Amino acid sequence: MTADRWWLARLLFTGRQQIILAGLAMLGRAGVLVLVPWPLKYVVNCVILGRHPPHWMVSLSPAIASERIALLNFLAVVMLALAAADAALDYCGNRLFLSAGQRTVYALRRQVFNHLLSLPIAYHRHRRGGELMSRLTEDAGQIQDVIVVAGTSLFPHVLTLAGIVGVMLLIDWRYACLVIAILPMLGFINYRWSHLLRAHLRRTRGREGELWGLAQEVLAALPLVQTSGREPHEQRRFALQGLSSLRAALAATRTQAQLRPLIDVLIATGTTAVIWYGAMRALSGSLTPGDLLLFLAYLRGLVTPVRQITKAAPQLGRCAVALERIREVFDERSPVCDPPHPVVPVRCLGRMEFRGVGFAYKPGVAALADVAFTLAPGRRVALVGPTGAGKTTIAMLAIRMADPGSGQVLLDGEDLRRLPLRYVRRHVALMLQDSPLLHGTVWENIAYGRPGARRADAIEAAIAAGVDDVIRALPDGYDTRVAERGGSLSGGQRQCIAIARVTLADARVVILDEPSSALDATTERRIAGALRRLGQDRALLVIAHRLATIRDADEIIVLAHGRIAQVGSHHALLRNGGIYGSLLRDHGVEALPQVAAE
């Protein structure tokens, strides 16, 4: 938790000006709250009982001090002024702390979001999006709440507590010690219950994250759920997960509810003892009625901060848990990062070489072993093989989503690990089999492939890719709004947009994960021609699942169990038989028809 505090302190630096000003306002308010009971003391002693005013009051204004009504009026004005000062300082402090909290949460969410973008795809595949979203939204929001609570409740009340204790010790240290005696017991109870509450809150936040992760997962797969008739099953799963979250929340509520009655009983006991002792001293004449009233007001002033600190304990506990959960995200580190001293080539030629590459997702289980081949501009290489052979792994290594465990992946003779990540991602483009689309227009999704691209650039790229008429056939053409994840478009339409986006990116090495898997025959022929044009001066690596799409490749690499089993042209591999022939027979293909370009 110490590391979390230092990390939060560094984060608060973003709103330091507001926090400093708010702290000064609350410091002033604490001084005002310490002064509030004093006019009441002089009302009782000097106005009601007629005792002689203190020397400083006589020196300040003899006329007022000598006349009871004038003194009463003066003290009433002082009380109103103190109340006004308390309200003004409270307003300024609250507003500034709210501003600081909002700025801090804004900075925190940016940091979390940026860090999530830097983490590898493997990290996101093993975690539910809803659970990560709960950390980005709800957990980050807890930080703002605790800044406000700490600034507007804890800080001024702790200062007030310290001021009251100091003043009481100056007035009558014996009486003050009796009053102060209850504070260590209150502190121990608060500390003990806060730790128990934090454990329950940690469990509650974990259950809630799992619940929202389940909800997002099911809603994202809603077509599958409905077409499979699995609504009752998912409703039961959500109810069970929600029940687990409810039980954790009830346990936290029970612990939270136990704290206040304990504090109330202890405060009532201490208050009774203090009143009894003070009344006995007032009766004996060793304590004036005004001083007794002042001590009782300060006792009440002590109780208020203690209650506020107790009320803040659950919020502080939630904040501590939120900090832990956010720190867990920041503790994750991507294995892929920029080198300390990167090499930045003047231009990219587009020659990529895999040299003895090996890779394993788990220790001792090789996904790739001794893979070696070359991609050159103007050449089209196809990668085929059964599921799990390592085709997608090669694509991830080429785009540097991961680094090889052994061997090298070279771009124009330089190891990718020596190049800046932005340079690699700029010159090596990857189009996934199910390319995602973002909320916006069609042309904006195409323009996403190149920073700063305009609508005209997106249209030009679609024309070059041979999908212009497909896009113009949409309801609003290039201005058609795309729903989340492209749900308003067919699979073929989504893939046409993705191919236009890759074309606009103008990378020197293009990796296509089955670019025609969701297209009809007419659109497939159009894209085949676009790919030929695209590959005239670029290196193309086509990961093929439908073997009918790779007949025209300059070279076909057949993978099996993470190794290269065969290399050659389509006709050469047919003559040699082996794994390639088996794959064709498994797909029910004996003679692959030529795919004509438009």
Coordinates of N, CA and C in Angstrom, one line a residue, residues 165-376:
V165 N -7.6 20.2 20.3 CA -6.8 19.6 21.4 C -5.8 20.6 21.9
G166 N -5.1 21.3 21.0 CA -4.1 22.3 21.4 C -4.7 23.4 22.3
V167 N -5.9 23.9 22.0 CA -6.5 24.9 22.7 C -7.0 24.4 24.1
M168 N -7.5 23.2 24.1 CA -8.0 22.7 25.4 C -6.8 22.4 26.4
L169 N -5.7 22.0 25.8 CA -4.5 21.8 26.7 C -4.1 23.1 27.3
L170 N -4.2 24.2 26.5 CA -3.8 25.5 27.0 C -4.7 26.0 28.1
I171 N -6.0 25.7 28.0 CA -7.0 26.2 28.9 C -7.0 25.4 30.2
D172 N -7.0 24.1 30.1 CA -7.1 23.2 31.3 C -6.6 21.8 30.9
W173 N -5.3 21.5 31.2 CA -4.7 20.3 30.6 C -5.3 19.0 31.2
R174 N -5.7 19.1 32.5 CA -6.3 17.9 33.2 C -7.6 17.6 32.5
Y175 N -8.5 18.6 32.3 CA -9.8 18.4 31.7 C -9.5 17.9 30.2
A176 N -8.6 18.5 29.6 CA -8.3 18.2 28.2 C -7.8 16.7 28.1
C177 N -7.1 16.2 29.0 CA -6.6 14.8 29.0 C -7.8 13.9 29.1
L178 N -8.8 14.2 29.9 CA -9.9 13.4 30.0 C -10.7 13.3 28.7
V179 N -10.8 14.5 28.0 CA -11.5 14.5 26.7 C -10.7 13.7 25.7
I180 N -9.4 13.9 25.7 CA -8.5 13.3 24.7 C -8.4 11.8 24.8
A181 N -8.7 11.3 26.1 CA -8.5 9.9 26.4 C -9.3 9.0 25.4
I182 N -10.4 9.4 24.9 CA -11.2 8.5 24.1 C -10.7 8.4 22.7
L183 N -9.8 9.4 22.3 CA -9.3 9.4 20.9 C -8.5 8.2 20.5
P184 N -7.6 7.6 21.3 CA -6.8 6.4 20.9 C -7.8 5.2 20.7
M185 N -8.8 5.1 21.6 CA -9.7 4.0 21.4 C -10.5 4.1 20.1
L186 N -10.9 5.4 19.8 CA -11.6 5.6 18.6 C -10.7 5.3 17.4
G187 N -9.5 5.7 17.5 CA -8.5 5.4 16.4 C -8.3 3.9 16.2
F188 N -8.2 3.1 17.3 CA -8.0 1.7 17.1 C -9.2 1.0 16.5
I189 N -10.4 1.4 16.9 CA -11.6 0.7 16.4 C -11.7 1.1 14.9
N190 N -11.4 2.3 14.6 CA -11.5 2.8 13.2 C -10.5 2.0 12.3
Y191 N -9.3 1.9 12.8 CA -8.2 1.2 12.1 C -8.5 -0.3 11.9
R192 N -9.0 -0.9 12.9 CA -9.3 -2.3 12.9 C -10.4 -2.6 11.9
W193 N -11.5 -1.9 12.0 CA -12.7 -2.1 11.1 C -12.4 -1.7 9.7
S194 N -11.5 -0.7 9.5 CA -11.2 -0.3 8.1 C -10.4 -1.4 7.4
H195 N -9.6 -2.1 8.1 CA -8.9 -3.2 7.4 C -9.8 -4.3 7.1
L196 N -10.7 -4.7 8.0 CA -11.7 -5.7 7.7 C -12.6 -5.3 6.5
L197 N -13.0 -4.0 6.5 CA -13.8 -3.5 5.4 C -13.1 -3.5 4.1
R198 N -11.8 -3.2 4.1 CA -11.1 -3.2 2.8 C -11.0 -4.6 2.2
A199 N -10.8 -5.6 3.1 CA -10.8 -6.9 2.5 C -12.1 -7.3 1.9
H200 N -13.2 -6.9 2.5 CA -14.6 -7.2 1.9 C -14.8 -6.4 0.6
L201 N -14.3 -5.1 0.6 CA -14.5 -4.3 -0.6 C -13.6 -4.8 -1.7
R202 N -12.4 -5.3 -1.4 CA -11.6 -5.9 -2.5 C -12.3 -7.1 -3.1
R203 N -12.9 -7.9 -2.3 CA -13.6 -9.0 -2.9 C -14.8 -8.6 -3.7
T204 N -15.5 -7.5 -3.2 CA -16.7 -7.0 -3.9 C -16.3 -6.5 -5.3
R205 N -15.2 -5.7 -5.3 CA -14.8 -5.1 -6.6 C -14.4 -6.2 -7.6
G206 N -13.8 -7.3 -7.1 CA -13.4 -8.4 -8.0 C -14.6 -9.0 -8.6
R207 N -15.6 -9.3 -7.7 CA -16.9 -9.9 -8.2 C -17.6 -9.0 -9.2
E208 N -17.6 -7.7 -8.9 CA -18.3 -6.8 -9.8 C -17.6 -6.8 -11.2
G209 N -16.3 -6.8 -11.2 CA -15.5 -6.8 -12.4 C -15.9 -8.1 -13.2
E210 N -16.0 -9.2 -12.5 CA -16.3 -10.4 -13.2 C -17.7 -10.4 -13.8
L211 N -18.6 -9.7 -13.0 CA -20.0 -9.6 -13.5 C -20.1 -8.8 -14.8
W212 N -19.4 -7.6 -14.8 CA -19.5 -6.8 -16.0 C -18.7 -7.4 -17.2
G213 N -17.7 -8.2 -16.8 CA -17.0 -8.9 -17.9 C -17.9 -9.9 -18.6
L214 N -18.7 -10.7 -17.7 CA -19.6 -11.6 -18.2 C -20.7 -10.9 -19.1
A215 N -21.2 -9.8 -18.6 CA -22.3 -9.1 -19.3 C -21.8 -8.7 -20.7
Q216 N -20.6 -8.1 -20.7 CA -20.1 -7.6 -22.0 C -19.8 -8.8 -23.0
E217 N -19.3 -9.9 -22.4 CA -19.0 -11.1 -23.3 C -20.3 -11.6 -23.9
V218 N -21.4 -11.7 -23.1 CA -22.6 -12.3 -23.6 C -23.3 -11.3 -24.6
L219 N -23.3 -10.0 -24.3 CA -23.9 -9.1 -25.2 C -23.1 -9.0 -26.5
A220 N -21.8 -9.2 -26.5 CA -21.0 -9.1 -27.7 C -21.3 -10.4 -28.6
A221 N -21.7 -11.5 -27.9 CA -22.0 -12.7 -28.7 C -23.5 -12.9 -28.7
L222 N -24.3 -11.8 -28.7 CA -25.8 -11.9 -28.7 C -26.4 -12.7 -29.8
P223 N -25.9 -12.5 -31.1 CA -26.4 -13.4 -32.2 C -26.3 -14.9 -31.9
L224 N -25.1 -15.3 -31.4 CA -24.9 -16.7 -31.1 C -25.8 -17.1 -30.0
V225 N -26.0 -16.3 -29.0 CA -26.9 -16.7 -27.8 C -28.3 -16.9 -28.3
Q226 N -28.8 -15.9 -29.1 CA -30.2 -16.0 -29.5 C -30.5 -17.1 -30.5
T227 N -29.5 -17.3 -31.5 CA -29.8 -18.3 -32.5 C -29.6 -19.7 -31.9
S228 N -28.9 -19.8 -30.8 CA -28.7 -21.1 -30.1 C -29.8 -21.4 -29.1
G229 N -30.6 -20.4 -28.8 CA -31.6 -20.5 -27.8 C -31.1 -20.6 -26.4
R230 N -30.0 -20.0 -26.2 CA -29.3 -20.1 -24.9 C -29.6 -19.0 -23.9
E231 N -30.6 -18.2 -24.2 CA -30.9 -17.1 -23.3 C -31.1 -17.5 -21.8
P232 N -31.9 -18.6 -21.6 CA -32.1 -19.1 -20.1 C -30.7 -19.4 -19.5
H233 N -29.9 -20.1 -20.2 CA -28.6 -20.4 -19.7 C -27.8 -19.2 -19.3
E234 N -27.7 -18.2 -20.2 CA -27.0 -17.0 -19.9 C -27.6 -16.2 -18.8
Q235 N -29.0 -16.2 -18.7 CA -29.6 -15.5 -17.6 C -29.3 -16.2 -16.3
R236 N -29.2 -17.5 -16.2 CA -28.8 -18.2 -15.0 C -27.3 -17.9 -14.6
R237 N -26.5 -17.8 -15.6 CA -25.1 -17.5 -15.4 C -24.9 -16.1 -14.8
F238 N -25.7 -15.1 -15.4 CA -25.6 -13.8 -14.9 C -26.2 -13.7 -13.5
A239 N -27.3 -14.4 -13.2 CA -27.9 -14.4 -11.9 C -26.9 -15.0 -10.8
L240 N -26.2 -16.1 -11.2 CA -25.3 -16.7 -10.2 C -24.1 -15.7 -10.0
Q241 N -23.6 -15.1 -11.0 CA -22.5 -14.2 -10.8 C -22.9 -13.0 -10.1
G242 N -24.1 -12.5 -10.4 CA -24.7 -11.4 -9.6 C -24.9 -11.7 -8.2
L243 N -25.3 -12.9 -7.9 CA -25.5 -13.3 -6.5 C -24.2 -13.4 -5.7
S244 N -23.2 -13.8 -6.4 CA -21.8 -13.8 -5.8 C -21.4 -12.4 -5.5
S245 N -21.7 -11.5 -6.4 CA -21.3 -10.1 -6.2 C -22.2 -9.5 -5.0
L246 N -23.5 -9.9 -5.0 CA -24.3 -9.4 -3.9 C -23.9 -9.8 -2.6
R247 N -23.5 -11.1 -2.4 CA -23.0 -11.6 -1.1 C -21.8 -10.9 -0.7
A248 N -20.9 -10.6 -1.6 CA -19.7 -9.9 -1.2 C -20.0 -8.5 -0.7
A249 N -20.9 -7.8 -1.5 CA -21.4 -6.5 -1.1 C -22.1 -6.5 0.2
L250 N -22.9 -7.5 0.5 CA -23.6 -7.5 1.8 C -22.6 -7.7 3.0
A251 N -21.6 -8.5 2.7 CA -20.6 -8.7 3.8 C -19.9 -7.4 4.1
A252 N -19.6 -6.6 3.0 CA -18.9 -5.3 3.2 C -19.9 -4.4 4.0
T253 N -21.2 -4.4 3.6 CA -22.2 -3.5 4.2 C -22.3 -3.9 5.7
R254 N -22.3 -5.2 6.0 CA -22.4 -5.6 7.4 C -21.3 -5.1 8.2
T255 N -20.1 -5.2 7.7 CA -18.9 -4.7 8.4 C -18.9 -3.2 8.6
Q256 N -19.4 -2.5 7.5 CA -19.5 -1.1 7.6 C -20.6 -0.6 8.6
A257 N -21.7 -1.4 8.7 CA -22.7 -1.0 9.6 C -22.3 -1.2 11.1
Q258 N -21.4 -2.2 11.3 CA -21.0 -2.4 12.7 C -20.1 -1.3 13.3
L259 N -19.4 -0.6 12.4 CA -18.5 0.4 12.8 C -19.1 1.6 13.5
R260 N -20.2 2.1 12.9 CA -20.8 3.4 13.5 C -21.4 3.2 14.9
P261 N -22.1 2.1 15.1 CA -22.6 1.9 16.5 C -21.5 1.8 17.6
L262 N -20.4 1.1 17.2 CA -19.3 1.0 18.2 C -18.7 2.4 18.5
I263 N -18.6 3.2 17.4 CA -18.1 4.6 17.6 C -19.0 5.4 18.5
D264 N -20.3 5.3 18.2 CA -21.4 6.0 18.9 C -21.4 5.7 20.4
V265 N -21.2 4.4 20.7 CA -21.2 4.0 22.1 C -20.0 4.5 22.8
L266 N -18.9 4.5 22.2 CA -17.7 5.0 22.8 C -17.7 6.5 23.0
I267 N -18.3 7.2 22.0 CA -18.4 8.6 22.1 C -19.4 9.0 23.2
A268 N -20.5 8.3 23.3 CA -21.5 8.6 24.4 C -20.9 8.3 25.7
T269 N -20.1 7.3 25.9 CA -19.4 7.0 27.2 C -18.5 8.1 27.6
G270 N -17.7 8.5 26.6 CA -16.7 9.6 26.8 C -17.4 10.9 27.1
T271 N -18.5 11.2 26.4 CA -19.2 12.5 26.6 C -19.8 12.5 28.0
T272 N -20.4 11.4 28.4 CA -21.0 11.4 29.8 C -19.9 11.6 30.8
A273 N -18.8 11.0 30.7 CA -17.7 11.2 31.7 C -17.2 12.6 31.7
V274 N -17.1 13.2 30.5 CA -16.6 14.6 30.4 C -17.6 15.6 31.0
I275 N -18.9 15.4 30.7 CA -19.9 16.3 31.3 C -20.0 16.2 32.8
W276 N -19.9 14.9 33.3 CA -20.0 14.7 34.8 C -18.8 15.4 35.4
Y277 N -17.6 15.2 34.9 CA -16.4 15.8 35.5 C -16.4 17.3 35.4
G278 N -16.9 17.8 34.3 CA -16.9 19.3 34.1 C -17.9 19.9 35.0
A279 N -19.1 19.3 35.2 CA -20.1 19.8 36.0 C -19.6 19.8 37.5
M280 N -18.9 18.8 37.9 CA -18.4 18.7 39.3 C -17.4 19.8 39.5
R281 N -16.6 20.1 38.5 CA -15.6 21.2 38.6 C -16.3 22.6 38.6
A282 N -17.3 22.7 37.8 CA -18.0 24.0 37.8 C -18.7 24.2 39.2
L283 N -19.3 23.2 39.8 CA -19.9 23.3 41.1 C -18.9 23.7 42.1
S284 N -17.7 23.2 42.0 CA -16.7 23.5 43.0 C -16.1 24.8 42.8
G285 N -16.4 25.5 41.7 CA -15.8 26.8 41.4 C -14.5 26.8 40.7
S286 N -13.9 25.7 40.4 CA -12.6 25.7 39.7 C -12.7 25.8 38.2
L287 N -14.0 25.8 37.7 CA -14.2 26.0 36.3 C -15.4 26.9 36.1
T288 N -15.2 27.9 35.3 CA -16.4 28.8 35.1 C -17.4 28.2 34.2
P289 N -18.7 28.6 34.3 CA -19.7 28.1 33.4 C -19.4 28.3 31.9
G290 N -18.7 29.5 31.6 CA -18.3 29.7 30.2 C -17.3 28.7 29.8
D291 N -16.3 28.4 30.6 CA -15.3 27.5 30.3 C -15.9 26.1 30.1
L292 N -16.8 25.7 31.0 CA -17.5 24.4 30.9 C -18.2 24.3 29.5
L293 N -18.9 25.4 29.2 CA -19.6 25.5 27.9 C -18.6 25.4 26.7
L294 N -17.5 26.0 26.9 CA -16.5 26.0 25.8 C -15.9 24.6 25.6
F295 N -15.7 23.9 26.8 CA -15.2 22.5 26.7 C -16.2 21.6 26.1
L296 N -17.5 21.8 26.5 CA -18.6 21.0 25.9 C -18.7 21.2 24.4
A297 N -18.5 22.5 24.0 CA -18.6 22.8 22.5 C -17.4 22.2 21.8
Y298 N -16.2 22.2 22.5 CA -15.1 21.5 21.9 C -15.2 20.0 21.8
L299 N -15.9 19.5 22.9 CA -16.2 18.0 22.9 C -17.0 17.7 21.7
R300 N -18.0 18.5 21.5 CA -18.9 18.3 20.3 C -18.0 18.5 19.0
G301 N -17.1 19.5 19.1 CA -16.2 19.7 17.9 C -15.3 18.5 17.7
L302 N -15.0 17.8 18.7 CA -14.1 16.6 18.6 C -15.0 15.4 18.0
V303 N -16.2 15.3 18.4 CA -17.1 14.2 17.9 C -17.3 14.4 16.4
T304 N -17.6 15.6 16.0 CA -17.9 15.8 14.5 C -16.7 15.3 13.6
P305 N -15.5 15.7 13.9 CA -14.4 15.1 13.0 C -14.3 13.6 13.1
V306 N -14.4 13.1 14.3 CA -14.3 11.7 14.5 C -15.4 10.9 13.7
R307 N -16.6 11.5 13.7 CA -17.7 10.9 12.9 C -17.4 11.0 11.4
Q308 N -16.8 12.1 11.0 CA -16.5 12.3 9.6 C -15.4 11.3 9.1
I309 N -14.4 11.2 10.0 CA -13.3 10.2 9.7 C -13.9 8.8 9.6
T310 N -14.8 8.5 10.5 CA -15.4 7.2 10.5 C -16.2 7.0 9.2
K311 N -17.0 8.0 8.8 CA -17.8 7.9 7.6 C -16.9 7.8 6.4
A312 N -15.7 8.4 6.4 CA -14.8 8.3 5.3 C -14.1 7.0 5.1
A313 N -14.1 6.2 6.2 CA -13.4 4.9 6.2 C -13.8 4.0 5.0
P314 N -15.1 3.8 4.7 CA -15.5 3.0 3.6 C -15.0 3.5 2.3
Q315 N -15.1 4.9 2.1 CA -14.6 5.5 0.9 C -13.1 5.3 0.7
L316 N -12.4 5.5 1.8 CA -10.9 5.2 1.7 C -10.6 3.8 1.4
G317 N -11.4 2.9 2.0 CA -11.2 1.5 1.7 C -11.5 1.2 0.2
R318 N -12.5 1.7 -0.3 CA -12.8 1.5 -1.8 C -11.7 2.1 -2.6
C319 N -11.2 3.3 -2.2 CA -10.1 3.9 -3.0 C -8.8 3.0 -2.9
A320 N -8.5 2.4 -1.7 CA -7.4 1.6 -1.6 C -7.5 0.4 -2.5
V321 N -8.7 -0.2 -2.6 CA -8.9 -1.4 -3.5 C -8.8 -0.9 -4.9
A322 N -9.4 0.2 -5.3 CA -9.3 0.7 -6.6 C -7.8 0.9 -7.0
L323 N -7.0 1.5 -6.1 CA -5.6 1.7 -6.4 C -4.9 0.4 -6.7
E324 N -5.2 -0.6 -5.9 CA -4.6 -1.9 -6.1 C -4.9 -2.5 -7.5
R325 N -6.2 -2.4 -7.8 CA -6.6 -2.9 -9.1 C -6.0 -2.2 -10.3
I326 N -5.9 -0.8 -10.2 CA -5.3 -0.1 -11.3 C -3.8 -0.4 -11.3
R327 N -3.2 -0.5 -10.2 CA -1.7 -0.8 -10.2 C -1.5 -2.2 -10.8
E328 N -2.4 -3.1 -10.7 CA -2.2 -4.4 -11.3 C -2.1 -4.2 -12.8
V329 N -2.9 -3.3 -13.4 CA -2.8 -3.0 -14.8 C -1.4 -2.4 -15.2
F330 N -1.0 -1.5 -14.4 CA 0.3 -0.8 -14.7 C 1.5 -1.8 -14.4
D331 N 1.3 -2.8 -13.6 CA 2.4 -3.8 -13.3 C 2.6 -4.7 -14.5
E332 N 1.6 -4.8 -15.4 CA 1.7 -5.6 -16.6 C 2.6 -4.8 -17.6
R333 N 3.6 -5.5 -18.1 CA 4.5 -4.9 -19.1 C 4.5 -5.6 -20.4
S334 N 4.5 -4.9 -21.5 CA 4.6 -5.5 -22.8 C 6.0 -6.0 -23.0
P335 N 6.2 -7.2 -23.5 CA 7.5 -7.7 -23.8 C 8.1 -7.0 -25.0
V336 N 7.3 -6.3 -25.8 CA 7.7 -5.6 -27.0 C 7.8 -4.1 -26.7
C337 N 9.0 -3.5 -26.9 CA 9.1 -2.1 -26.6 C 10.2 -1.6 -27.5
D338 N 10.3 -0.3 -27.6 CA 11.3 0.4 -28.4 C 12.7 0.1 -27.8
P339 N 13.7 -0.1 -28.6 CA 15.1 -0.3 -28.1 C 15.6 1.0 -27.5
P340 N 16.6 0.9 -26.6 CA 17.2 2.2 -26.0 C 17.8 3.1 -27.1
H341 N 18.4 2.5 -28.1 CA 19.0 3.3 -29.1 C 18.6 2.8 -30.5
P342 N 17.4 3.1 -30.9 CA 16.9 2.6 -32.2 C 17.6 3.0 -33.4
V343 N 17.6 2.1 -34.4 CA 18.1 2.5 -35.7 C 16.9 3.0 -36.6
V344 N 17.0 4.1 -37.2 CA 15.9 4.7 -38.0 C 16.4 4.8 -39.4
P345 N 16.0 3.9 -40.3 CA 16.4 3.9 -41.7 C 15.8 5.1 -42.4
V346 N 16.5 5.6 -43.4 CA 16.0 6.7 -44.2 C 14.8 6.3 -45.0
R347 N 14.7 5.1 -45.5 CA 13.6 4.7 -46.3 C 13.5 3.1 -46.1
C348 N 12.2 2.6 -46.4 CA 12.0 1.2 -46.3 C 11.9 0.6 -47.7
L349 N 12.6 -0.4 -48.0 CA 12.6 -1.1 -49.3 C 11.5 -2.2 -49.3
G350 N 11.3 -2.8 -48.1 CA 10.2 -3.8 -48.0 C 10.7 -5.2 -48.2
R351 N 12.0 -5.5 -47.8 CA 12.5 -6.9 -47.9 C 12.5 -7.4 -46.4
M352 N 11.7 -8.4 -46.2 CA 11.6 -9.0 -44.9 C 12.1 -10.5 -44.9
E353 N 12.9 -10.8 -43.9 CA 13.5 -12.1 -43.8 C 13.3 -12.8 -42.4
F354 N 12.8 -14.0 -42.4 CA 12.7 -14.8 -41.2 C 14.0 -15.7 -41.2
R355 N 14.8 -15.6 -40.2 CA 16.1 -16.3 -40.2 C 16.1 -17.2 -39.0
G356 N 15.8 -18.5 -39.2 CA 15.9 -19.5 -38.1 C 15.0 -19.1 -36.9
V357 N 13.8 -18.7 -37.1 CA 12.9 -18.1 -36.1 C 12.3 -19.3 -35.3
G358 N 12.3 -19.1 -34.0 CA 11.6 -20.0 -33.1 C 10.8 -19.2 -32.1
F359 N 9.7 -19.8 -31.7 CA 8.8 -19.0 -30.8 C 7.9 -20.0 -30.0
A360 N 7.7 -19.7 -28.7 CA 6.9 -20.5 -27.8 C 6.0 -19.7 -27.0
Y361 N 4.7 -20.0 -26.9 CA 3.7 -19.3 -26.1 C 3.9 -19.7 -24.6
K362 N 4.2 -21.0 -24.5 CA 4.5 -21.6 -23.2 C 5.8 -22.3 -23.2
P363 N 6.6 -22.2 -22.1 CA 7.9 -22.8 -22.0 C 7.9 -24.3 -22.4
G364 N 8.7 -24.7 -23.3 CA 8.8 -26.1 -23.7 C 7.8 -26.5 -24.7
V365 N 6.9 -25.7 -25.2 CA 5.9 -26.0 -26.2 C 6.2 -25.1 -27.4
A366 N 6.9 -25.5 -28.4 CA 7.3 -24.6 -29.5 C 6.1 -24.4 -30.4
A367 N 5.8 -23.1 -30.7 CA 4.8 -22.8 -31.7 C 5.5 -22.7 -33.1
L368 N 6.7 -22.3 -33.1 CA 7.5 -22.2 -34.4 C 8.9 -22.7 -34.0
A369 N 9.5 -23.4 -35.0 CA 10.9 -23.9 -34.9 C 11.7 -23.8 -36.2
D370 N 12.8 -23.0 -36.2 CA 13.7 -22.9 -37.3 C 13.0 -22.5 -38.6
V371 N 12.1 -21.5 -38.5 CA 11.4 -21.0 -39.7 C 12.3 -20.0 -40.4
A372 N 12.5 -20.2 -41.7 CA 13.3 -19.3 -42.5 C 12.7 -19.2 -43.9
F373 N 12.4 -17.9 -44.3 CA 12.0 -17.6 -45.6 C 12.1 -16.1 -45.8
T374 N 11.9 -15.6 -47.1 CA 12.1 -14.2 -47.4 C 10.9 -13.7 -48.2
L375 N 10.6 -12.4 -47.8 CA 9.6 -11.7 -48.5 C 10.3 -10.5 -49.2
A376 N 10.0 -10.4 -50.5 CA 10.7 -9.4 -51.3 C 9.7 -8.6 -52.1

